CSV table of C-alpha atoms and ligand atoms in Angstrom, one decimal:
chain,number,residue,atom,x,y,z
A,69,MET,CA,151.7,113.3,285.3
A,70,ARG,CA,154.9,111.5,284.3
A,71,ALA,CA,155.4,111.2,280.5
A,72,LEU,CA,158.2,109.6,278.6
A,73,HIS,CA,158.9,110.8,275.0
A,74,LEU,CA,160.6,108.3,272.7
A,75,ALA,CA,162.1,109.6,269.4
A,76,ALA,CA,164.9,109.1,266.9
A,77,GLU,CA,166.1,112.7,266.8
A,78,ALA,CA,166.2,115.7,269.0
A,79,ALA,CA,167.2,119.3,268.5
A,80,PRO,CA,169.7,120.8,269.1
A,81,TRP,CA,171.9,117.7,268.9
A,82,VAL,CA,170.7,115.6,266.0
A,83,LYS,CA,168.2,117.1,263.5
A,84,THR,CA,167.1,116.1,260.1
A,85,GLY,CA,163.7,117.8,260.2
A,86,GLY,CA,160.7,119.0,262.2
A,87,LEU,CA,160.6,115.9,264.4
A,88,ALA,CA,163.8,117.0,266.1
A,89,ASP,CA,162.4,120.5,266.7
A,90,VAL,CA,159.3,119.0,268.3
A,91,ILE,CA,161.3,116.6,270.6
A,92,GLY,CA,163.7,119.4,271.5
A,93,ALA,CA,160.8,121.6,272.7
A,94,LEU,CA,157.7,119.7,273.7
A,95,PRO,CA,159.0,118.0,276.9
A,96,ALA,CA,160.3,121.3,278.2
A,97,ALA,CA,157.0,123.0,277.5
A,98,GLN,CA,155.2,120.2,279.3
A,99,ARG,CA,157.5,120.6,282.3
A,100,ASP,CA,156.6,124.3,282.3
A,101,ALA,CA,153.0,123.2,282.4
A,102,GLY,CA,153.7,121.1,285.6
A,103,ALA,CA,154.3,117.6,284.1
A,104,ASP,CA,157.3,115.4,284.7
A,105,ALA,CA,158.2,114.9,281.0
A,106,ARG,CA,161.3,113.1,280.0
A,107,LEU,CA,163.0,111.9,276.9
A,108,LEU,CA,164.7,108.7,275.7
A,109,VAL,CA,166.9,109.0,272.6
A,110,PRO,CA,169.6,106.9,271.0
A,111,GLY,CA,173.2,107.6,272.0
A,112,TYR,CA,174.4,109.0,268.7
A,113,PRO,CA,177.9,110.6,269.0
A,114,ALA,CA,176.6,114.2,269.1
A,115,ILE,CA,174.2,113.3,272.0
A,116,VAL,CA,176.8,111.4,274.0
A,117,ARG,CA,179.2,114.4,273.6
A,118,ALA,CA,176.6,116.9,274.5
A,119,LEU,CA,175.5,115.0,277.6
A,120,ALA,CA,179.0,114.0,278.7
A,121,ASP,CA,178.1,114.2,282.3
A,122,ALA,CA,175.2,111.8,281.9
A,123,THR,CA,175.4,109.0,284.6
A,124,PRO,CA,174.6,105.3,284.2
A,125,VAL,CA,171.1,104.2,285.2
A,126,ALA,CA,171.2,100.6,284.0
A,127,GLY,CA,173.6,98.2,282.4
A,128,PRO,CA,175.7,97.1,280.9
A,129,PHE,CA,173.1,94.6,279.7
A,130,VAL,CA,172.5,92.6,276.5
A,131,ALA,CA,169.4,93.6,274.6
A,132,PRO,CA,167.4,91.0,272.7
A,133,VAL,CA,168.1,92.9,269.5
A,134,GLY,CA,171.2,91.7,267.8
A,135,GLN,CA,172.5,90.7,271.3
A,136,ALA,CA,173.6,94.3,271.5
A,137,PRO,CA,175.5,95.3,274.7
A,138,CYS,CA,174.0,98.6,276.0
A,139,ARG,CA,173.8,100.9,278.9
A,140,LEU,CA,171.1,103.4,279.8
A,141,LEU,CA,172.5,106.8,280.9
A,142,ARG,CA,170.7,109.8,282.3
A,143,GLY,CA,171.6,113.5,281.8
A,144,THR,CA,169.7,116.7,281.6
A,145,TYR,CA,169.0,119.4,279.0
A,146,GLY,CA,167.7,122.6,280.5
A,147,ASP,CA,165.5,121.0,283.2
A,148,VAL,CA,164.5,118.0,281.0
A,149,PRO,CA,165.8,114.6,282.2
A,150,VAL,CA,167.2,112.9,279.1
A,151,TYR,CA,167.8,109.1,279.0
A,152,VAL,CA,170.4,108.1,276.5
A,153,LEU,CA,170.4,104.6,275.1
A,154,ASP,CA,174.2,104.0,274.8
A,155,CYS,CA,174.8,101.2,272.3
A,156,PRO,CA,178.1,102.0,270.5
A,157,TRP,CA,177.7,99.1,268.1
A,158,LEU,CA,174.4,100.5,266.6
A,159,TYR,CA,174.6,104.3,267.3
A,160,ARG,CA,178.2,105.5,267.5
A,161,ARG,CA,178.5,106.3,263.8
A,162,ASP,CA,179.0,109.3,261.5
A,163,GLY,CA,176.0,110.2,259.3
A,164,ASN,CA,172.5,110.9,260.4
A,165,PRO,CA,169.9,108.7,262.1
A,166,TYR,CA,168.7,107.3,258.8
A,167,ILE,CA,171.6,107.4,256.3
A,168,ASP,CA,175.3,106.9,256.4
A,169,ALA,CA,177.9,109.4,255.6
A,170,SER,CA,177.7,108.5,251.9
A,171,GLY,CA,173.9,109.1,251.8
A,172,ALA,CA,172.9,105.4,251.7
A,173,PRO,CA,170.2,104.2,254.2
A,174,TRP,CA,171.7,102.3,257.1
A,175,HIS,CA,171.6,98.5,256.4
A,176,ASP,CA,170.5,97.8,259.9
A,177,SER,CA,167.8,100.4,260.6
A,178,HIS,CA,165.4,97.7,261.8
A,179,LEU,CA,168.0,96.9,264.6
A,180,ARG,CA,168.7,100.5,265.4
A,181,PHE,CA,165.0,101.4,265.9
A,182,GLY,CA,164.0,97.9,267.1
A,183,LEU,CA,166.4,98.5,270.0
A,184,LEU,CA,165.0,101.9,270.6
A,185,GLY,CA,161.5,100.5,270.8
A,186,TRP,CA,162.5,97.7,273.0
A,187,ALA,CA,164.4,100.0,275.4
A,188,GLY,CA,161.5,102.5,275.4
A,189,ALA,CA,159.1,99.7,276.4
A,190,GLN,CA,161.5,98.5,279.2
A,191,LEU,CA,161.9,101.9,280.6
A,192,ALA,CA,158.2,102.6,280.4
A,193,ALA,CA,157.4,99.3,282.2
A,194,GLY,CA,159.7,100.3,285.1
A,195,ALA,CA,162.4,97.7,284.2
A,196,LEU,CA,165.3,100.0,283.7
A,197,ASP,CA,165.1,102.9,286.1
A,198,PRO,CA,164.1,101.8,289.6
A,199,HIS,CA,163.4,105.4,290.6
A,200,TRP,CA,161.1,106.4,287.7
A,201,THR,CA,158.1,104.9,285.8
A,202,PRO,CA,156.0,107.0,283.5
A,203,ASP,CA,152.2,107.1,283.5
A,204,LEU,CA,152.3,107.4,279.7
A,205,LEU,CA,154.7,106.6,276.9
A,206,HIS,CA,154.6,109.0,273.9
A,207,ALA,CA,156.2,107.3,270.9
A,208,HIS,CA,157.0,109.5,267.9
A,209,ASP,CA,156.9,108.2,264.4
A,210,TRP,CA,157.8,104.7,263.2
A,211,HIS,CA,161.2,104.7,264.8
A,212,ALA,CA,159.6,104.5,268.2
A,213,ALA,CA,156.5,102.6,267.4
A,214,LEU,CA,157.6,99.1,268.4
A,215,ALA,CA,157.6,100.3,272.1
A,216,CYS,CA,153.7,100.5,272.0
A,217,TRP,CA,153.5,97.0,270.5
A,218,LEU,CA,155.9,95.4,273.0
A,219,LEU,CA,154.2,97.2,276.0
A,220,GLU,CA,150.8,96.1,274.9
A,221,ARG,CA,151.9,92.5,274.9
A,222,ARG,CA,153.8,92.7,278.3
A,223,PRO,CA,151.9,90.9,281.1
A,224,GLY,CA,151.1,93.0,284.1
A,225,PRO,CA,150.3,96.7,284.6
A,226,ARG,CA,151.7,99.1,282.0
A,227,PRO,CA,151.6,102.8,281.3
A,228,ALA,CA,149.2,104.2,278.7
A,229,THR,CA,150.6,104.7,275.2
A,230,ALA,CA,150.3,107.6,272.7
A,231,PHE,CA,151.6,107.3,269.1
A,232,SER,CA,152.2,110.4,267.0
A,233,VAL,CA,152.5,110.3,263.3
A,234,HIS,CA,154.9,113.0,262.2
A,235,ASN,CA,155.1,111.8,258.6
A,236,ILE,CA,152.9,109.1,257.3
A,237,GLY,CA,154.9,108.7,254.1
A,238,TYR,CA,157.8,107.2,256.0
A,239,GLN,CA,156.5,103.9,257.5
A,240,GLY,CA,159.5,101.8,258.5
A,241,LEU,CA,158.9,98.9,256.1
A,242,PHE,CA,161.4,96.0,256.2
A,243,PRO,CA,161.6,92.5,254.6
A,244,ALA,CA,159.8,89.7,256.5
A,245,TRP,CA,163.0,88.1,257.6
A,246,THR,CA,163.9,91.0,259.8
A,247,LEU,CA,161.3,89.8,262.2
A,248,GLU,CA,163.8,87.1,263.3
A,249,ASP,CA,166.3,89.8,264.4
A,250,LEU,CA,163.8,91.5,266.7
A,251,PRO,CA,162.1,90.7,270.0
A,252,LEU,CA,159.0,89.6,268.1
A,253,SER,CA,157.5,86.2,267.3
A,254,ARG,CA,155.7,84.6,264.4
A,255,ARG,CA,152.5,85.3,266.3
A,256,ASP,CA,153.1,89.0,265.6
A,257,TRP,CA,153.0,88.4,261.9
A,258,HIS,CA,149.5,88.7,260.6
A,259,PRO,CA,147.3,91.2,258.8
A,260,GLY,CA,145.9,92.6,262.0
A,261,GLY,CA,149.4,92.8,263.4
A,262,LEU,CA,152.8,93.8,262.0
A,263,GLU,CA,152.5,92.4,258.5
A,264,PHE,CA,151.7,95.0,255.9
A,265,HIS,CA,151.4,93.7,252.3
A,266,GLY,CA,154.2,91.1,252.9
A,267,GLU,CA,156.5,93.4,254.8
A,268,LEU,CA,157.2,94.2,258.4
A,269,SER,CA,155.7,97.7,259.2
A,270,PHE,CA,157.0,99.5,262.3
A,271,MET,CA,154.4,102.3,261.7
A,272,LYS,CA,151.6,99.8,261.8
A,273,ALA,CA,152.9,98.5,265.1
A,274,GLY,CA,152.2,101.9,266.6
A,275,LEU,CA,148.9,102.3,264.8
A,276,VAL,CA,147.3,99.0,265.9
A,277,SER,CA,148.6,98.8,269.4
A,278,SER,CA,148.8,102.3,271.0
A,279,ASP,CA,146.0,103.6,273.2
A,280,GLY,CA,145.7,106.7,271.1
A,281,ILE,CA,146.9,108.0,267.8
A,282,GLY,CA,147.8,111.6,267.1
A,283,THR,CA,149.3,113.7,264.4
A,284,VAL,CA,150.7,117.2,264.2
A,285,SER,CA,147.7,119.2,262.9
A,286,PRO,CA,143.9,119.0,262.8
A,287,THR,CA,143.7,119.0,259.0
A,288,HIS,CA,146.3,116.2,258.7
A,289,ALA,CA,144.4,114.2,261.2
A,290,ARG,CA,141.5,114.2,258.7
A,291,GLU,CA,143.8,113.6,255.7
A,292,ILE,CA,145.4,110.4,257.0
A,293,VAL,CA,142.1,108.6,257.3
A,294,ASP,CA,141.2,109.5,253.7
A,295,PRO,CA,142.1,106.9,251.0
A,296,SER,CA,143.6,109.6,248.7
A,297,THR,CA,145.9,111.0,251.4
A,298,GLY,CA,146.4,108.1,253.8
A,299,HIS,CA,149.4,106.6,252.2
A,300,GLY,CA,147.9,103.2,252.3
A,301,LEU,CA,147.3,103.3,256.0
A,302,HIS,CA,143.8,104.9,256.0
A,303,GLY,CA,142.2,101.4,256.4
A,304,VAL,CA,144.4,100.5,259.4
A,305,LEU,CA,143.5,103.9,261.0
A,306,ARG,CA,139.8,103.6,260.3
A,307,SER,CA,139.7,100.1,261.7
A,308,ARG,CA,140.4,101.5,265.1
A,309,GLY,CA,137.1,103.3,265.3
A,310,ASP,CA,138.5,106.4,267.1
A,311,ALA,CA,139.6,109.3,265.0
A,312,PRO,CA,143.3,110.5,265.3
A,313,VAL,CA,143.8,113.5,267.4
A,314,GLY,CA,145.4,116.5,265.6
A,315,ILE,CA,147.4,119.0,267.6
A,316,LEU,CA,149.2,121.7,265.7
A,317,ASN,CA,152.9,121.9,266.6
A,318,GLY,CA,154.4,124.9,268.3
A,319,ILE,CA,157.8,126.5,267.9
A,320,ASP,CA,160.5,127.0,270.4
A,321,THR,CA,160.3,130.8,270.8
A,322,ARG,CA,163.6,130.9,272.7
A,323,ALA,CA,165.6,129.2,270.0
A,324,TRP,CA,163.7,131.1,267.3
A,325,ASP,CA,163.6,134.7,268.5
A,326,PRO,CA,164.6,137.4,266.0
A,327,ALA,CA,165.3,139.8,268.9
A,328,ARG,CA,168.0,137.5,270.4
A,329,ASP,CA,169.2,135.3,267.5
A,330,PRO,CA,173.0,135.0,267.4
A,331,ALA,CA,172.9,133.8,263.8
A,332,LEU,CA,171.6,137.2,262.5
A,333,VAL,CA,173.6,140.3,261.6
A,334,SER,CA,170.9,142.5,263.0
A,335,ALA,CA,168.4,141.6,265.8
A,336,PHE,CA,164.9,142.9,265.3
A,337,ASP,CA,161.3,142.7,266.4
A,338,ALA,CA,157.9,143.9,265.3
A,339,SER,CA,158.5,147.3,267.0
A,340,ASP,CA,161.4,148.1,264.6
A,341,LEU,CA,161.2,146.5,261.2
A,342,ASP,CA,163.9,148.7,259.8
A,343,ARG,CA,166.4,146.7,261.8
A,344,ARG,CA,165.3,143.7,259.7
A,345,LEU,CA,166.7,145.2,256.5
A,346,PRO,CA,170.5,144.4,257.2
A,347,ASN,CA,169.5,140.8,257.4
A,348,ARG,CA,168.0,140.9,253.9
A,349,ARG,CA,171.1,142.6,252.5
A,350,ALA,CA,173.4,140.1,254.2
A,351,LEU,CA,171.4,137.1,253.1
A,352,ARG,CA,171.4,138.3,249.4
A,353,ALA,CA,175.2,138.9,249.6
A,354,GLU,CA,175.9,135.5,251.4
A,355,MET,CA,174.0,133.7,248.6
A,356,GLY,CA,175.9,135.6,245.9
A,357,LEU,CA,173.0,137.9,244.8
A,358,ASP,CA,173.2,141.7,244.5
A,359,ALA,CA,173.0,142.8,248.1
A,360,ASP,CA,170.9,145.9,247.2
A,361,GLY,CA,168.6,144.2,244.9
A,362,ALA,CA,165.0,145.3,245.4
A,363,ARG,CA,163.2,142.4,243.6
A,364,MET,CA,161.0,140.4,245.9
A,365,LEU,CA,163.2,137.7,247.5
A,366,LEU,CA,161.6,134.3,247.7
A,367,GLY,CA,163.2,131.4,249.5
A,368,MET,CA,162.7,127.8,250.5
A,369,VAL,CA,164.3,125.9,253.4
A,370,SER,CA,163.5,122.3,253.1
A,371,ARG,CA,164.3,118.7,252.3
A,372,ILE,CA,164.6,118.5,248.5
A,373,THR,CA,161.9,115.9,247.7
A,374,SER,CA,158.8,115.5,245.8
A,375,GLN,CA,156.8,115.6,249.1
A,376,LYS,CA,158.1,119.1,249.6
A,377,GLY,CA,157.2,120.1,246.0
A,378,SER,CA,160.8,120.8,245.1
A,379,ASP,CA,160.0,119.7,241.5
A,380,LEU,CA,157.1,122.3,241.5
A,381,LEU,CA,159.5,125.0,242.6
A,382,ILE,CA,161.9,124.0,239.8
A,383,SER,CA,159.1,124.3,237.2
A,384,VAL,CA,158.0,127.8,238.3
A,385,ILE,CA,161.6,129.3,238.4
A,386,PRO,CA,161.5,130.7,234.9
A,387,HIS,CA,158.1,132.2,235.7
A,388,LEU,CA,159.1,133.8,239.0
A,389,VAL,CA,162.3,135.3,237.5
A,390,GLU,CA,160.3,136.7,234.6
A,391,ALA,CA,157.7,138.1,237.1
A,392,GLY,CA,160.5,140.1,238.8
A,393,CYS,CA,161.4,137.9,241.8
A,394,ASP,CA,164.7,136.5,243.1
A,395,LEU,CA,165.0,133.1,244.7
A,396,VAL,CA,167.3,131.5,247.2
A,397,VAL,CA,167.1,127.8,248.3
A,398,LEU,CA,168.6,126.0,251.2
A,399,GLY,CA,168.1,122.3,251.3
A,400,SER,CA,169.3,118.8,250.6
A,401,GLY,CA,167.7,115.5,249.6
A,402,GLU,CA,167.0,113.6,246.4
A,403,GLN,CA,170.1,113.9,244.3
A,404,ALA,CA,168.3,114.2,240.9
A,405,LEU,CA,166.2,117.1,242.2
A,406,GLU,CA,169.3,118.7,243.7
A,407,ALA,CA,171.1,118.5,240.3
A,408,GLN,CA,168.0,120.0,238.5
A,409,LEU,CA,167.9,122.9,241.0
A,410,ARG,CA,171.6,123.6,240.5
A,411,GLN,CA,171.1,123.6,236.7
A,412,VAL,CA,168.2,126.0,236.8
A,413,ALA,CA,170.0,128.3,239.2
A,414,ALA,CA,173.0,128.3,236.8
A,415,ARG,CA,170.7,129.6,234.1
A,416,HIS,CA,169.7,132.6,236.2
A,417,PRO,CA,172.9,133.5,238.1
A,418,ALA,CA,171.7,137.0,238.9
A,419,HIS,CA,168.4,135.9,240.3
A,420,VAL,CA,168.6,132.4,241.7
A,421,ALA,CA,171.0,130.9,244.2
A,422,VAL,CA,171.0,127.4,245.7
A,423,HIS,CA,172.9,126.1,248.8
A,424,ILE,CA,172.8,122.4,249.0
A,425,GLY,CA,173.4,121.1,252.5
A,426,PHE,CA,172.0,121.2,256.0
A,427,ASP,CA,172.9,124.5,257.8
A,428,GLU,CA,171.0,125.5,260.9
A,429,ALA,CA,172.4,129.0,261.3
A,430,LEU,CA,171.9,129.8,257.6
A,431,SER,CA,168.3,128.7,257.9
A,432,HIS,CA,167.8,131.3,260.6
A,433,ARG,CA,169.3,133.9,258.3
A,434,PHE,CA,166.9,132.8,255.5
A,435,PHE,CA,163.9,133.4,257.6
A,436,ALA,CA,165.2,136.8,258.8
A,437,GLY,CA,166.2,138.0,255.3
A,438,LEU,CA,163.5,136.6,252.9
A,439,ASP,CA,160.5,138.6,251.8
A,440,ALA,CA,158.5,135.5,251.4
A,441,LEU,CA,159.0,131.7,252.1
A,442,VAL,CA,157.5,129.2,249.6
A,443,VAL,CA,156.2,125.9,250.9
A,444,PRO,CA,154.7,124.0,247.9
A,445,SER,CA,154.5,120.7,249.7
A,446,ARG,CA,152.2,118.0,248.2
A,447,TYR,CA,151.4,117.0,251.7
A,448,GLU,CA,152.6,118.6,255.0
A,449,PRO,CA,151.7,117.0,258.3
A,450,CYS,CA,152.4,120.3,260.1
A,451,GLY,CA,155.4,122.1,258.6
A,452,LEU,CA,157.5,124.3,260.8
A,453,THR,CA,159.3,126.6,258.3
A,454,GLN,CA,156.1,128.6,257.7
A,455,LEU,CA,155.9,129.2,261.4
A,456,TYR,CA,159.5,130.3,261.7
A,457,ALA,CA,159.1,132.5,258.6
A,458,MET,CA,156.1,134.3,260.1
A,459,ARG,CA,157.9,134.9,263.4
A,460,TYR,CA,160.8,136.4,261.5
A,461,GLY,CA,158.6,138.5,259.2
A,462,ALA,CA,158.8,136.5,256.0
A,463,LEU,CA,155.4,135.9,254.5
A,464,PRO,CA,154.5,132.3,253.7
A,465,ILE,CA,153.2,131.2,250.2
A,466,VAL,CA,151.9,127.7,250.8
A,467,HIS,CA,149.8,124.9,249.4
A,468,ARG,CA,146.6,124.6,251.4
A,469,THR,CA,147.3,121.2,253.0
A,470,GLY,CA,147.8,119.7,256.5
A,471,GLY,CA,149.3,122.1,259.0
A,472,LEU,CA,150.0,124.7,256.3
A,473,ALA,CA,146.2,125.1,256.0
A,474,ASP,CA,145.9,125.3,259.8
A,475,SER,CA,148.6,127.9,260.3
A,476,VAL,CA,148.4,130.3,257.3
A,477,ASP,CA,145.5,132.5,256.3
A,478,PRO,CA,145.2,135.5,254.0
A,479,GLU,CA,145.9,137.9,256.8
A,480,VAL,CA,149.5,136.6,257.1
A,481,GLY,CA,150.3,134.8,253.9
A,482,PHE,CA,149.2,133.4,250.5
A,483,LEU,CA,147.6,130.0,249.8
A,484,PHE,CA,147.0,127.9,246.7
A,485,GLU,CA,144.7,125.1,246.3
A,486,ARG,CA,146.3,122.6,244.0
A,487,PRO,CA,150.0,121.4,244.1
A,488,ASP,CA,150.7,122.3,240.5
A,489,ALA,CA,152.8,124.9,238.8
A,490,PRO,CA,150.0,127.2,237.5
A,491,ALA,CA,148.4,127.4,241.0
A,492,PHE,CA,151.7,127.9,242.6
A,493,GLY,CA,152.8,130.6,240.1
A,494,ALA,CA,149.5,132.4,240.5
A,495,ALA,CA,150.0,132.6,244.3
A,496,ILE,CA,153.5,134.0,243.7
A,497,ASP,CA,151.9,136.6,241.4
A,498,ALA,CA,149.4,137.5,244.1
A,499,ALA,CA,152.2,138.0,246.6
A,500,ARG,CA,154.1,140.2,244.1
A,501,THR,CA,151.1,142.4,243.8
A,502,VAL,CA,150.9,143.0,247.5
A,503,PHE,CA,154.7,143.3,247.7
A,504,ALA,CA,154.4,146.3,245.3
A,505,GLN,CA,152.3,148.0,248.0
A,506,PRO,CA,154.8,148.5,250.8
A,507,GLN,CA,152.2,149.6,253.4
A,508,ARG,CA,150.0,146.6,252.9
A,509,TRP,CA,153.0,144.2,252.9
A,510,ARG,CA,154.2,145.8,256.1
A,511,GLU,CA,150.8,145.3,257.8
A,512,MET,CA,150.9,141.6,256.8
A,513,MET,CA,154.5,141.2,258.2
A,514,LEU,CA,153.4,142.7,261.5
A,515,ALA,CA,150.3,140.5,261.7
A,516,ALA,CA,152.5,137.4,260.9
A,517,MET,CA,155.1,138.4,263.5
A,518,ARG,CA,152.5,138.9,266.2
A,519,ARG,CA,150.9,135.5,265.8
A,520,ASP,CA,151.6,133.3,268.9
A,521,HIS,CA,153.0,130.0,267.8
A,522,GLY,CA,154.6,129.1,271.2
A,523,TRP,CA,154.3,125.6,272.6
A,524,GLN,CA,152.1,126.4,275.5
A,525,ARG,CA,148.8,125.7,273.7
A,526,ALA,CA,150.0,122.4,272.2
A,527,ALA,CA,151.8,121.3,275.4
A,528,SER,CA,148.6,121.5,277.4
A,529,GLY,CA,146.6,120.0,274.6
A,530,TYR,CA,148.9,116.9,274.7
A,531,LEU,CA,148.6,116.7,278.5
A,532,ASP,CA,144.8,116.7,278.2
A,533,TRP,CA,145.0,114.0,275.7
A,534,TYR,CA,147.3,111.9,277.9
A,535,ARG,CA,144.8,112.2,280.8
A,536,GLN,CA,142.0,110.8,278.5
A,537,LEU,CA,144.3,107.9,277.4
A,538,MET,CA,145.3,107.1,281.0
A,539,ALA,CA,141.7,107.0,282.0
A,540,CYS,CA,140.9,104.4,279.3
A,541,ALA,CA,144.1,102.3,279.1
A,542,PRO,CA,144.2,99.0,280.9
A,543,ARG,CA,146.4,99.4,284.0
B,853,ADP,P1,160.1,118.0,257.7
B,853,ADP,O1,160.2,117.6,259.1
B,853,ADP,O2,159.1,117.3,256.9
B,853,ADP,O3,161.4,118.0,257.0
B,853,ADP,P2,159.3,120.6,258.8
B,853,ADP,O4,159.0,121.9,258.1
B,853,ADP,O5,158.4,120.1,259.8
B,853,ADP,O6,159.6,119.5,257.6
B,853,ADP,O7,160.7,120.8,259.6
B,853,ADP,C1,161.9,121.0,258.9
B,853,ADP,C2,162.9,121.5,259.8
B,853,ADP,O8,164.2,121.3,259.3
B,853,ADP,C3,162.8,123.0,260.1
B,853,ADP,O9,163.4,123.3,261.3
B,853,ADP,C4,163.7,123.6,258.9
B,853,ADP,O10,164.2,124.9,259.2
B,853,ADP,C5,164.8,122.5,259.0
B,853,ADP,N1,165.5,122.4,257.7
B,853,ADP,C6,165.1,121.7,256.6
B,853,ADP,N2,166.1,121.7,255.7
B,853,ADP,C7,167.1,122.4,256.2
B,853,ADP,C8,168.5,122.7,255.7
B,853,ADP,N3,168.9,122.3,254.6
B,853,ADP,N4,169.3,123.4,256.6
B,853,ADP,C9,168.8,123.8,257.8
B,853,ADP,N5,167.6,123.5,258.3
B,853,ADP,C10,166.8,122.8,257.5
C-alpha cells in the first residue's frame, strides 16, 4: 500500500494546531504498520532548513499557478520520505502558513494552496517522481483539497483519493475571480462543483470529488452532516450518499512522553506521581503564581477563538477564582479576546496568569504541571490537548462535543453538555469537589495516564479505509 499525504503544516517544523501533529505522526505510524506512506508539504523556510539534504526529484518547472517556478525535492524524516514543494516565490516567507508576520492573512493563499493541490495531483498521478506513484492520495483539509478535484478530472488511470476534514469551520473561500489564477476552468464553476454561494470553495472541491470523506472523530462525523453543526456544508456532504468516516486521532507517544520529555523539570510516569510535583511548582513559578500554592490549578492551551470557547473561559474566571481555583492560559488568536483575557488576568494577579504566544515547550510544561485542563470548545473535530493532558496526568474538563465526547468520560475527566458559562462553571465545581479528595483524584489521574492514545489503532483504521476506497475508485 503506497499512500501520499498532502497537507499545509507538519510537526515538528511548522505547526499552528492539531493538523500539524497529525501529519507529523500518522505517516510514520502507517509505515510501522507496513505501508509505504509519504508526505508532500510546501517548502516553507523551516522545512527547507530542516531537510537541508533533500535532493531534487523534479524541476525546475513552471507550474500553471501564477506561472510559479518550482522544484520538487525529497528528503526523509525518521523513515518517512518527505517531498518538499520548493517554490520560493510563494513559500519562502516569514509568518505561518496562513498569516504574515503582522498577523494578516496572506493575500495570495489561493495561489499558495492552489499550487499545493496541483503539485499533489501531479505527484499522485505519477507525473513528478518517475520512481514512485501512490495507490491513494490522502488530502488533509481545504489547503490540499484541490488535488482531489484535479485528479478526478485527469484523463487516464489515477490513484484513489481520501479527503479528511480537520476543521469544517475553515473552508478556503475565495472571490470568484481567483478561479482565473488557478488551473481550473469556467466549467468547474457551478453549484455541483466549486461554486459555493458565489465564492470559490476549496473545501467543497474535496467534498464533491474525493472517493471518500473522513474526519477526525466518530462524533464529529455525525455532527458535520447535521444542519445545526455542519457549517453550511451538511447539504453537500449529504448529497454524496455515503456517510463520512470518523477515526479518532492518536498522539505521538514518543514526542509526548512524560518519562522522557526534555521540556520538563522532572520526568515522571504513572508509577511515581510524586515526581510530577516539581513540574507543578515550576509551572506556577514560570507563570508568576505562588509556586507552593495549593489551589486547584486549571489551564488552557489553545488558539484563542470563539470556536475554542475562549470567551466562555473569560466569563467564568471570576467564578473559578471565587471557587478557589487558579488559572494559567497559553494561547494566541483573536486580538480582542487576547486583550480581554489579559484584562481579566490583571484583575486577579495572584490567581490568573496568561501567556500570549505559541510556545511548544511551554505547552508540554502546562500538561505536566496542571491539575486540570479546560477545553470549553463550541465544536471540536477531535482536539488533541485533552489527550496530551491525560497522558501527562492533568484531568480534562470538556464540553461534550466531537472528539472530546469520544475521548473523555467520567473515569478520566469531567464533561458538560452545553457551551455556556453556567454549565462550564458547574463542571469546574464538580472537578473541585473531587480535587478535594486526593485519593479519588489520584485514581482518576492514574486512569487517565494509562489510557492508550497511540496512533496504532487509527493508523490501521486509515489503512482499512484506504483499501475500501481503492476497491471502489475508478482505476
Ligand atoms: P486545533 O488544531 O483546532 O487548534 P487541537 O487541540 O487539535 O486544536 O490541536 C492544537 C495543537 O496546538 C496542540 O498540539 C496544542 O498543544 C497546540 N497549541 C495550541 N496553542 C498553542 C500555543 N499557544 N502554544 C503551543 N502549542 C499550542
